[in-house]
């Protein structure tokens, strides 16, 4: 049998670990290993994004990838969350669990998304070079291009690259191109996207970084403004000790401008910034400074806070991986863990059924379904945002006092043990893939 040829669309958190795992199958000689192409629309792996958590099963998979040292060298060291008011008064604080044993709002493995994407990409590159040194094909990376068309017959998937105009054929195409996946739209149809992409509580988010000030620390400060608006300021990592990350959030189900701005992606950044500036006009706390910094930010990223729900993640020879197929939304705290699980299970399923793609894809669906169902269950049935982000200043005043009473009673410590994301409930299957050696920066440059 000729080696499988696979196209992975998206060089994010899910795509590159999938490639690494697939190449780590010890029962194949290098020459028999799949030929992998990774296509990324941005000109480099995108450095944007903020504090994300690796939890439970995600940690097990991170270790299998051999990136624990690299990840631990890049963590944010966030101490936990403080709810603050206009004058930076702290009404409640919830500490991170540094033991890694309990799931709380901040995990012991919190890292900036861009750093993790870079580690995963470099890890895959090291794996690819190893395979190439043994006579295999390894991974081909194409940056700065995207698919213009995709058609499949029973045998192959035929794609055309938009910029180069080149036609290529693959045995399998993996759509790992995130929440607004074009692969999903091309294969499952644009009609029906409204049904598949389900916004959480009318929420939109803006992510960017800004300079650190004297009020900033390793604690995440979370401020709520009236009209269901919120801002969080969080620590960066050791490479950027004088910067912080900010997440601004709006809830509005009726403002059509917010929705259409999400469809424009990065092209719409100026309009997206203007909308956030409008919504945060006149807000107290440190909002004026944060809005100024947002308008200047060059790492600004905007999206609808949404989940992707699908009955099936594959169609013929196209399969979805990560946010593209089952985004759980940033408020689930499970996106990275899900992406890692998807990458590992898809590679494992293909390893189990090396000559039977339909069987491999069916196995992937069966393994992922319960994990996705668990991860997409949001606190309080998705109503939590309405309780945290209140409409009126009066409501926020009352909420802060309730939080304070809860803090005094000491039940928060107890409650956080039960309310954390369900990452520990996910089982990691053994597929006989190799345990990869620990990779650290610089290894692949040799
Ligand atoms: C810029 C950015 C910032 C983010 N910030 C946060 C954050 O702060 N907090 C949080 O919880 N989650 C964030 N996310 C989402 C988070 O990365 C995912 O929830 C999770 O890690 C799953 O990863 P993924 O690989 O499925 O998707 P992603 O990490 O979104 O990766 C998808 C990749 O596909 C690329 N891509 C998109 N469309 C195409 C196309 N048509 N052709 C080729 N390539 C394409 C993207 O550039 C990206 O590199 C962010 C995502 C991005 C892209
Ligand atoms: C820090 O917080 C105090 C109290 O709210 C405020 O007066 C001051 O302006 C803040 N400093 C900065 C740099 O935002
Ligand atoms: C939501 O947007 C609509 C339309 O722009 C506006 O009238 C309404 O006041 C907004 N709601 C909130 C809570 O900001």
Coordinates of C-alpha atoms and ligand atoms in Angstrom, one line a residue:
X1 CA 0.0 0.0 0.0
X2 CA 1.2 3.5 -0.8
X3 CA 1.5 5.7 2.3
X4 CA -1.6 7.8 3.1
X5 CA -1.5 11.3 1.8
X6 CA -3.1 13.8 4.2
X7 CA -3.8 17.5 4.1
X8 CA -4.2 19.3 7.4
X9 CA -5.8 22.7 7.0
X10 CA -4.8 24.9 10.0
X11 CA -1.5 25.1 11.9
X12 CA -3.2 25.8 15.3
X13 CA -3.3 23.8 18.5
X14 CA -5.0 20.7 17.0
X15 CA -3.4 20.3 13.5
X16 CA 0.3 20.0 14.4
X17 CA -0.1 17.5 17.3
X18 CA -2.2 15.3 15.1
X19 CA 0.6 15.3 12.5
X20 CA 3.2 14.5 15.2
X21 CA 1.2 11.6 16.7
X22 CA 0.5 10.2 13.3
X23 CA 4.2 10.1 12.5
X24 CA 5.0 8.4 15.9
X25 CA 3.4 5.1 14.9
X26 CA 6.2 2.6 15.9
X27 CA 4.8 -0.2 13.7
X28 CA 5.6 1.7 10.4
X29 CA 8.9 2.2 8.8
X30 CA 9.7 5.9 7.9
X31 CA 9.0 5.1 4.2
X32 CA 5.5 3.8 5.1
X33 CA 4.5 6.7 7.2
X34 CA 1.8 9.1 5.9
X35 CA 2.8 12.0 3.7
X36 CA 1.5 15.1 5.5
X37 CA 0.9 18.6 4.2
X38 CA -0.1 21.4 6.6
X39 CA -1.7 24.4 5.1
X40 CA -2.0 27.6 7.1
X41 CA -3.6 30.8 5.9
X42 CA -1.4 33.1 8.0
X43 CA 2.2 33.7 7.0
X44 CA 3.5 32.1 10.2
X45 CA 1.8 30.0 12.9
X46 CA -0.4 32.7 14.4
X47 CA 1.2 34.1 17.5
X48 CA -2.0 35.6 18.9
X49 CA -4.2 34.5 21.7
X50 CA -4.3 34.4 25.4
X51 CA -4.2 32.5 28.5
X52 CA -5.5 29.0 27.9
X53 CA -5.5 26.0 30.2
X54 CA -4.2 22.4 29.7
X55 CA -6.2 20.1 32.0
X56 CA -6.7 16.5 33.0
X57 CA -6.6 14.3 29.9
X58 CA -5.0 17.2 28.0
X59 CA -2.0 17.0 30.4
X60 CA -1.6 13.2 29.7
X61 CA -1.6 13.9 26.0
X62 CA 0.8 16.8 26.3
X63 CA 3.2 14.4 28.1
X64 CA 2.8 11.9 25.3
X65 CA 3.8 14.6 22.8
X66 CA 7.0 15.2 24.8
X67 CA 6.3 18.9 25.3
X68 CA 5.8 19.1 29.1
X69 CA 9.2 20.8 29.7
X70 CA 8.6 23.3 26.9
X71 CA 5.1 24.1 28.2
X72 CA 6.2 24.4 31.8
X73 CA 8.9 26.9 30.7
X74 CA 6.3 29.1 29.2
X75 CA 3.4 29.1 31.7
X76 CA 1.9 32.4 32.9
X77 CA 2.1 31.6 36.7
X78 CA -1.4 33.2 37.1
X79 CA -2.3 33.1 40.8
X80 CA -6.0 33.0 40.3
X81 CA -9.0 35.3 39.8
X82 CA -10.0 38.4 41.7
X83 CA -13.4 40.1 41.1
X84 CA -12.8 43.8 41.4
X85 CA -15.0 46.9 41.5
X86 CA -14.6 50.5 40.1
X87 CA -11.9 51.3 42.6
X88 CA -10.1 47.9 42.4
X89 CA -11.7 46.7 45.6
X90 CA -11.5 42.9 45.7
X91 CA -14.8 41.2 46.5
X92 CA -13.7 37.6 46.1
X93 CA -10.7 35.8 44.9
X94 CA -10.3 32.3 43.8
X95 CA -6.7 30.8 43.8
X96 CA -5.4 28.6 41.0
X97 CA -4.7 25.1 42.0
X98 CA -0.9 24.7 41.6
X99 CA -0.9 21.0 42.3
X100 CA -2.6 20.1 39.1
X101 CA -4.9 17.9 41.1
X102 CA -8.1 20.0 41.2
X103 CA -9.7 21.8 38.3
X104 CA -10.4 25.5 39.0
X105 CA -10.8 28.6 36.8
X106 CA -7.0 28.7 36.4
X107 CA -5.1 25.5 35.9
X108 CA -1.4 25.0 36.9
X109 CA -0.7 24.7 33.2
X110 CA -1.9 28.0 31.9
X111 CA 0.0 29.2 28.8
X112 CA -0.5 31.8 26.1
X113 CA -2.2 30.3 23.1
X114 CA 0.5 31.7 20.7
X115 CA 3.3 30.1 22.7
X116 CA 1.5 26.8 22.7
X117 CA 0.8 27.0 19.0
X118 CA 4.5 27.7 18.4
X119 CA 5.6 24.8 20.6
X120 CA 3.3 22.4 18.9
X121 CA 4.4 23.5 15.5
X122 CA 8.1 23.2 16.3
X123 CA 7.5 19.8 17.9
X124 CA 5.9 18.6 14.7
X125 CA 8.8 20.0 12.7
X126 CA 11.3 18.1 14.9
X127 CA 9.3 14.9 14.3
X128 CA 9.2 15.6 10.6
X129 CA 13.0 16.0 10.4
X130 CA 13.4 12.7 12.3
X131 CA 11.2 10.9 9.8
X132 CA 13.1 12.5 6.9
X133 CA 16.4 11.5 8.4
X134 CA 15.2 7.9 8.2
X135 CA 14.2 8.2 4.6
X136 CA 10.5 9.2 5.0
X137 CA 8.7 12.1 3.6
X138 CA 7.7 13.9 6.8
X139 CA 5.6 17.1 6.8
X140 CA 5.4 19.8 4.2
X141 CA 4.3 23.2 5.5
X142 CA 2.6 25.7 3.3
X143 CA 2.0 29.2 4.9
X144 CA 0.1 32.1 3.5
X145 CA -2.3 30.1 1.4
X146 CA -5.7 28.6 1.8
X147 CA -8.2 26.4 -0.1
X148 CA -10.3 27.8 -2.9
X149 CA -12.1 24.7 -3.8
X150 CA -12.5 21.1 -2.6
X151 CA -14.1 18.2 -4.3
X152 CA -14.1 14.6 -3.5
X153 CA -14.7 11.3 -5.4
X154 CA -14.6 7.9 -3.8
X155 CA -10.9 7.7 -4.2
X156 CA -9.4 11.1 -3.4
X157 CA -10.0 14.7 -2.3
X158 CA -9.0 17.2 -4.9
X159 CA -8.2 20.7 -3.7
X160 CA -7.1 24.0 -5.3
X161 CA -4.9 26.4 -3.4
X162 CA -6.2 30.0 -3.8
X163 CA -2.9 31.9 -4.1
X164 CA -0.7 29.5 -5.9
X165 CA -3.6 28.2 -8.0
X166 CA -2.1 24.7 -7.7
X167 CA -4.3 21.6 -7.7
X168 CA -3.5 18.7 -5.3
X169 CA -5.1 15.4 -4.4
X170 CA -5.1 13.7 -1.0
X171 CA -6.5 10.5 0.6
X172 CA -7.7 12.5 3.5
X173 CA -8.3 16.2 4.3
X174 CA -8.4 17.2 8.0
X175 CA -10.1 20.5 8.7
X176 CA -8.3 21.9 11.7
X177 CA -9.0 25.5 10.8
X178 CA -10.8 26.7 14.0
X179 CA -14.2 28.1 14.9
X180 CA -14.9 29.8 11.6
X181 CA -13.7 26.8 9.6
X182 CA -13.8 27.3 5.8
X183 CA -13.3 23.6 5.4
X184 CA -16.5 22.9 7.3
X185 CA -18.4 25.5 5.2
X186 CA -17.1 24.1 1.9
X187 CA -17.9 20.5 2.7
X188 CA -21.1 20.8 4.8
X189 CA -22.4 23.9 3.1
X190 CA -22.7 27.5 4.2
X191 CA -26.4 26.9 4.7
X192 CA -26.7 25.4 8.1
X193 CA -23.8 27.3 9.6
X194 CA -26.2 29.2 11.8
X195 CA -27.4 25.8 13.2
X196 CA -23.9 24.5 13.6
X197 CA -22.2 27.5 15.2
X198 CA -24.2 28.3 18.3
X199 CA -23.4 31.5 20.1
X200 CA -23.2 31.4 23.9
X201 CA -25.4 34.0 25.6
X202 CA -25.0 36.6 22.8
X203 CA -21.3 37.0 23.7
X204 CA -18.5 38.5 21.7
X205 CA -14.9 38.7 22.9
X206 CA -11.9 40.9 22.0
X207 CA -8.4 39.6 22.9
X208 CA -5.2 41.7 22.9
X209 CA -2.1 42.5 25.0
X210 CA -1.2 45.8 26.7
X211 CA 1.6 47.3 28.9
X212 CA 1.6 46.3 32.5
X213 CA 0.9 49.0 35.1
X214 CA 1.4 49.3 38.9
X215 CA -2.1 47.8 39.5
X216 CA -1.3 44.6 37.6
X217 CA 0.1 41.5 39.2
X218 CA 0.0 37.7 38.6
X219 CA -3.6 37.8 39.6
X220 CA -6.3 37.9 36.9
X221 CA -8.5 41.0 37.7
X222 CA -12.0 40.7 36.4
X223 CA -14.2 43.8 36.2
X224 CA -17.9 43.8 35.4
X225 CA -19.5 47.0 34.0
X226 CA -23.3 47.5 33.7
X227 CA -25.0 46.5 30.5
X228 CA -23.5 43.0 30.5
X229 CA -20.0 44.1 29.7
X230 CA -16.8 42.7 31.3
X231 CA -13.0 43.1 31.1
X232 CA -10.3 40.7 32.4
X233 CA -6.6 41.6 32.7
X234 CA -4.3 38.7 33.0
X235 CA -0.5 38.0 33.2
X236 CA 1.6 37.2 30.2
X237 CA 4.5 34.8 30.4
X238 CA 8.2 35.3 31.3
X239 CA 9.1 36.4 27.8
X240 CA 6.9 39.4 28.2
X241 CA 7.2 40.4 31.9
X242 CA 6.1 44.0 31.2
X243 CA 2.9 43.1 29.4
X244 CA -0.5 41.8 30.3
X245 CA -3.3 40.3 28.2
X246 CA -6.8 41.7 28.1
X247 CA -10.1 40.1 27.3
X248 CA -13.1 42.4 26.8
X249 CA -16.5 40.9 26.6
X250 CA -19.9 42.1 25.3
X251 CA -23.3 40.4 25.5
X252 CA -25.9 41.5 23.0
X253 CA -28.3 39.3 21.1
X254 CA -29.7 42.0 18.8
X255 CA -26.8 44.2 17.6
X256 CA -26.3 42.9 14.1
X257 CA -23.0 44.8 13.7
X258 CA -21.4 42.6 16.3
X259 CA -22.4 39.5 14.4
X260 CA -21.3 40.7 10.9
X261 CA -18.0 41.9 12.3
X262 CA -17.3 38.3 13.5
X263 CA -17.8 37.1 9.9
X264 CA -15.1 39.5 8.6
X265 CA -12.3 37.9 10.6
X266 CA -9.0 39.8 10.7
X267 CA -10.0 42.0 7.8
X268 CA -12.6 43.6 10.0
X269 CA -10.2 44.5 12.9
X270 CA -10.8 48.3 12.6
X271 CA -14.5 48.0 12.7
X272 CA -14.4 45.4 15.5
X273 CA -12.2 47.7 17.6
X274 CA -14.6 50.6 17.0
X275 CA -17.5 48.5 18.2
X276 CA -15.7 47.6 21.4
X277 CA -14.7 51.3 21.9
X278 CA -18.4 52.3 21.5
X279 CA -19.6 49.7 24.0
X280 CA -17.0 50.6 26.6
X281 CA -17.4 54.4 26.2
X282 CA -17.8 56.0 29.6
X283 CA -17.2 52.8 31.6
X284 CA -15.4 53.1 34.9
X285 CA -12.4 51.3 36.4
X286 CA -9.4 51.2 34.1
X287 CA -11.6 50.9 31.0
X288 CA -10.4 54.2 29.4
X289 CA -6.8 53.1 29.4
X290 CA -7.7 49.6 28.3
X291 CA -9.8 50.9 25.4
X292 CA -6.9 53.2 24.3
X293 CA -4.6 50.2 24.3
X294 CA -7.1 48.1 22.4
X295 CA -7.3 50.7 19.6
X296 CA -3.5 50.6 19.3
X297 CA -3.1 46.8 19.6
X298 CA -1.5 44.9 16.7
X299 CA -2.3 41.5 18.2
X300 CA -6.1 42.2 18.4
X301 CA -8.3 39.2 17.9
X302 CA -12.1 39.3 17.8
X303 CA -14.7 36.5 17.7
X304 CA -18.1 35.4 18.7
X305 CA -18.1 33.2 21.7
X306 CA -19.7 30.1 20.3
X307 CA -19.9 26.3 20.3
X308 CA -19.9 24.1 17.2
X309 CA -22.4 21.3 17.3
X310 CA -22.5 18.6 14.6
X311 CA -24.0 15.2 14.4
X312 CA -21.0 13.8 12.5
X313 CA -17.5 15.2 12.0
X314 CA -16.6 13.4 8.8
X315 CA -18.0 13.3 5.3
X316 CA -16.3 10.9 2.9
X317 CA -12.6 11.7 3.1
X318 CA -12.9 15.0 4.9
X319 CA -12.9 15.1 8.7
X320 CA -13.0 18.0 11.2
X321 CA -10.6 18.3 14.1
X322 CA -10.6 20.7 17.1
X323 CA -12.7 23.9 17.2
X324 CA -13.7 23.4 13.5
X325 CA -15.8 20.4 14.5
X326 CA -16.6 20.8 18.2
X327 CA -15.5 24.2 19.6
X328 CA -16.5 24.3 23.3
X329 CA -15.9 28.1 23.6
X330 CA -13.3 29.9 25.7
X331 CA -15.7 29.9 28.7
X332 CA -15.7 26.2 28.9
X333 CA -12.0 26.2 29.7
X334 CA -11.8 23.0 27.7
X335 CA -10.8 24.1 24.1
X336 CA -7.1 23.1 24.3
X337 CA -7.8 19.8 26.1
X338 CA -10.4 19.0 23.5
X339 CA -8.1 19.9 20.6
X340 CA -5.4 17.6 22.1
X341 CA -7.8 14.8 22.6
X342 CA -9.1 15.1 19.1
X343 CA -5.5 15.1 17.6
X344 CA -4.6 12.1 19.7
X345 CA -7.7 10.1 19.0
X346 CA -7.8 10.8 15.3
X347 CA -4.1 9.7 15.0
X348 CA -4.8 6.7 17.2
X349 CA -7.9 5.6 15.1
X350 CA -5.9 5.8 11.9
X351 CA -3.1 3.8 13.5
X352 CA -5.6 1.2 14.5
X353 CA -7.1 0.9 11.0
X354 CA -4.2 1.7 8.7
X355 CA -5.9 0.4 5.6
X356 CA -9.5 1.2 6.4
X357 CA -10.2 5.0 6.5
X358 CA -14.0 4.6 7.0
X359 CA -13.4 2.4 10.1
X360 CA -10.8 4.8 11.4
X361 CA -13.1 7.8 11.0
X362 CA -15.9 5.8 12.7
X363 CA -13.6 5.0 15.6
X364 CA -12.7 8.7 15.9
X365 CA -16.3 9.7 16.1
X366 CA -17.1 7.1 18.8
X367 CA -14.1 8.0 20.9
X368 CA -14.7 11.8 20.7
X369 CA -18.5 12.0 21.1
X370 CA -18.6 11.5 24.9
X371 CA -15.6 13.7 25.5
X372 CA -17.1 16.5 23.4
X373 CA -20.5 16.2 25.2
X374 CA -18.8 16.5 28.5
X375 CA -16.6 19.5 27.5
X376 CA -19.5 21.4 25.9
X377 CA -21.7 21.3 29.0
X378 CA -21.3 24.8 30.3
X379 CA -21.8 25.9 33.9
X380 CA -25.4 26.3 34.9
X381 CA -26.6 25.1 31.4
X382 CA -24.9 28.1 29.7
X383 CA -26.8 30.6 31.9
X384 CA -23.7 31.5 33.9
X385 CA -22.8 34.5 31.7
X386 CA -26.1 36.1 32.5
X387 CA -25.5 35.8 36.2
X388 CA -21.9 37.0 36.1
X389 CA -22.4 39.8 33.6
X390 CA -25.4 41.8 34.9
X391 CA -27.4 44.4 33.2
X392 CA -27.4 47.1 36.0
X393 CA -24.9 48.8 38.2
X394 CA -27.3 48.0 41.1
X395 CA -27.2 44.3 40.2
X396 CA -23.4 44.3 40.1
X397 CA -23.3 46.0 43.5
X398 CA -25.5 43.3 45.0
X399 CA -23.5 40.5 43.2
X400 CA -20.3 41.8 44.7
X401 CA -21.7 41.7 48.2
X402 CA -23.0 38.2 47.6
X403 CA -19.5 37.1 46.4
X404 CA -18.0 38.7 49.4
X405 CA -20.3 36.8 51.7
X406 CA -19.4 33.6 49.9
X407 CA -15.7 34.4 50.3
X408 CA -16.2 35.0 54.0
X409 CA -18.1 31.7 54.5
X410 CA -15.2 29.8 52.9
X411 CA -17.4 27.7 50.7
X412 CA -15.7 29.0 47.5
X413 CA -12.8 26.7 48.1
X414 CA -15.2 23.8 48.4
X415 CA -17.4 24.9 45.5
X416 CA -14.5 25.4 43.1
X417 CA -13.7 21.7 43.6
X418 CA -17.0 20.7 42.1
X419 CA -17.6 23.5 39.6
X420 CA -14.3 23.2 37.6
X421 CA -14.1 22.0 34.0
X422 CA -14.6 18.2 33.7
X423 CA -11.2 17.5 32.2
X424 CA -10.4 14.7 34.8
X425 CA -13.4 12.7 33.7
X426 CA -11.9 12.0 30.2
X427 CA -10.2 8.7 29.6
X428 CA -7.1 8.6 27.5
X429 CA -7.0 5.4 25.3
X430 CA -3.8 3.5 24.5
X431 CA -3.3 3.1 20.7
X432 CA 0.2 1.8 20.8
X433 CA 1.7 5.2 19.7
X434 CA 5.2 5.8 20.9
X435 CA 5.9 7.9 24.0
X436 CA 7.8 10.8 22.4
X437 CA 11.0 12.0 23.9
X438 CA 10.9 15.4 25.6
X439 CA 11.5 18.1 23.0
X440 CA 12.9 21.5 24.0
X441 CA 13.5 24.6 22.0
X442 CA 16.6 24.4 19.8
X443 CA 16.5 20.6 19.4
X444 CA 15.2 20.8 15.9
X445 CA 17.7 23.5 14.7
X446 CA 20.6 21.0 15.0
Ligands
LIG1 C1 -5.6 34.1 16.7 C2 -6.4 33.2 17.7 C3 -6.5 33.6 19.1 C4 -7.1 32.8 20.0 N1 -7.2 33.2 21.3 C5 -7.8 32.5 22.2 C6 -7.9 32.9 23.6 O1 -7.4 33.9 23.9 N2 -8.5 32.1 24.5 C7 -9.1 30.9 24.1 O2 -9.7 30.2 24.9 N3 -9.1 30.5 22.8 C8 -8.5 31.2 21.8 N4 -8.4 30.8 20.5 C9 -9.0 29.5 20.2 C10 -8.1 28.3 20.6 O3 -6.9 28.4 20.0 C11 -8.8 27.0 20.3 O4 -10.0 27.0 21.1 C12 -8.2 25.7 20.6 O5 -6.9 25.8 21.0 C13 -8.4 24.7 19.5 O6 -7.4 24.8 18.5 P1 -7.7 24.6 17.0 O7 -6.4 24.2 16.4 O8 -8.9 23.7 16.8 O9 -8.1 26.0 16.4 P2 -7.2 27.3 16.3 O10 -6.2 27.4 17.4 O11 -8.2 28.4 16.1 O12 -6.3 27.1 14.9 C14 -6.9 27.2 13.7 C15 -5.8 27.6 12.7 O13 -6.3 27.5 11.4 C16 -5.9 28.7 10.6 N5 -6.9 28.9 9.6 C17 -8.1 29.4 9.7 N6 -8.8 29.4 8.6 C18 -7.9 28.9 7.7 C19 -8.0 28.6 6.3 N7 -9.2 28.9 5.6 N8 -7.0 28.0 5.7 C20 -5.9 27.7 6.3 N9 -5.7 28.0 7.7 C21 -6.7 28.5 8.3 C22 -5.8 29.7 11.7 O14 -5.0 30.8 11.3 C23 -5.2 29.0 12.9 O15 -3.8 29.0 12.8 C24 -7.7 31.6 19.6 C25 -7.6 31.2 18.2 C26 -6.9 31.9 17.3 C27 -6.8 31.5 15.9
LIG2 C1 -4.8 51.8 40.0 O1 -6.0 51.7 40.8 C2 -6.3 52.9 41.5 C3 -7.5 52.6 42.3 O2 -8.6 52.3 41.5 C4 -6.5 54.1 40.5 O3 -6.8 55.3 41.1 C5 -5.3 54.2 39.6 O4 -5.5 55.2 38.6 C6 -4.9 52.9 38.9 N1 -3.7 53.0 38.2 C7 -3.6 52.8 36.9 C8 -2.2 52.9 36.3 O5 -4.6 52.4 36.2
LIG3 C1 -27.8 45.8 22.1 O1 -27.8 46.4 20.8 C2 -29.0 47.1 20.5 C3 -28.9 47.5 19.0 O2 -27.7 48.2 18.8 C4 -29.1 48.2 21.5 O3 -30.3 49.0 21.2 C5 -29.2 47.7 22.9 O4 -29.2 48.8 23.8 C6 -28.0 46.8 23.2 N1 -28.1 46.2 24.5 C7 -27.2 46.4 25.4 C8 -27.4 45.6 26.7 O5 -26.2 47.1 25.3

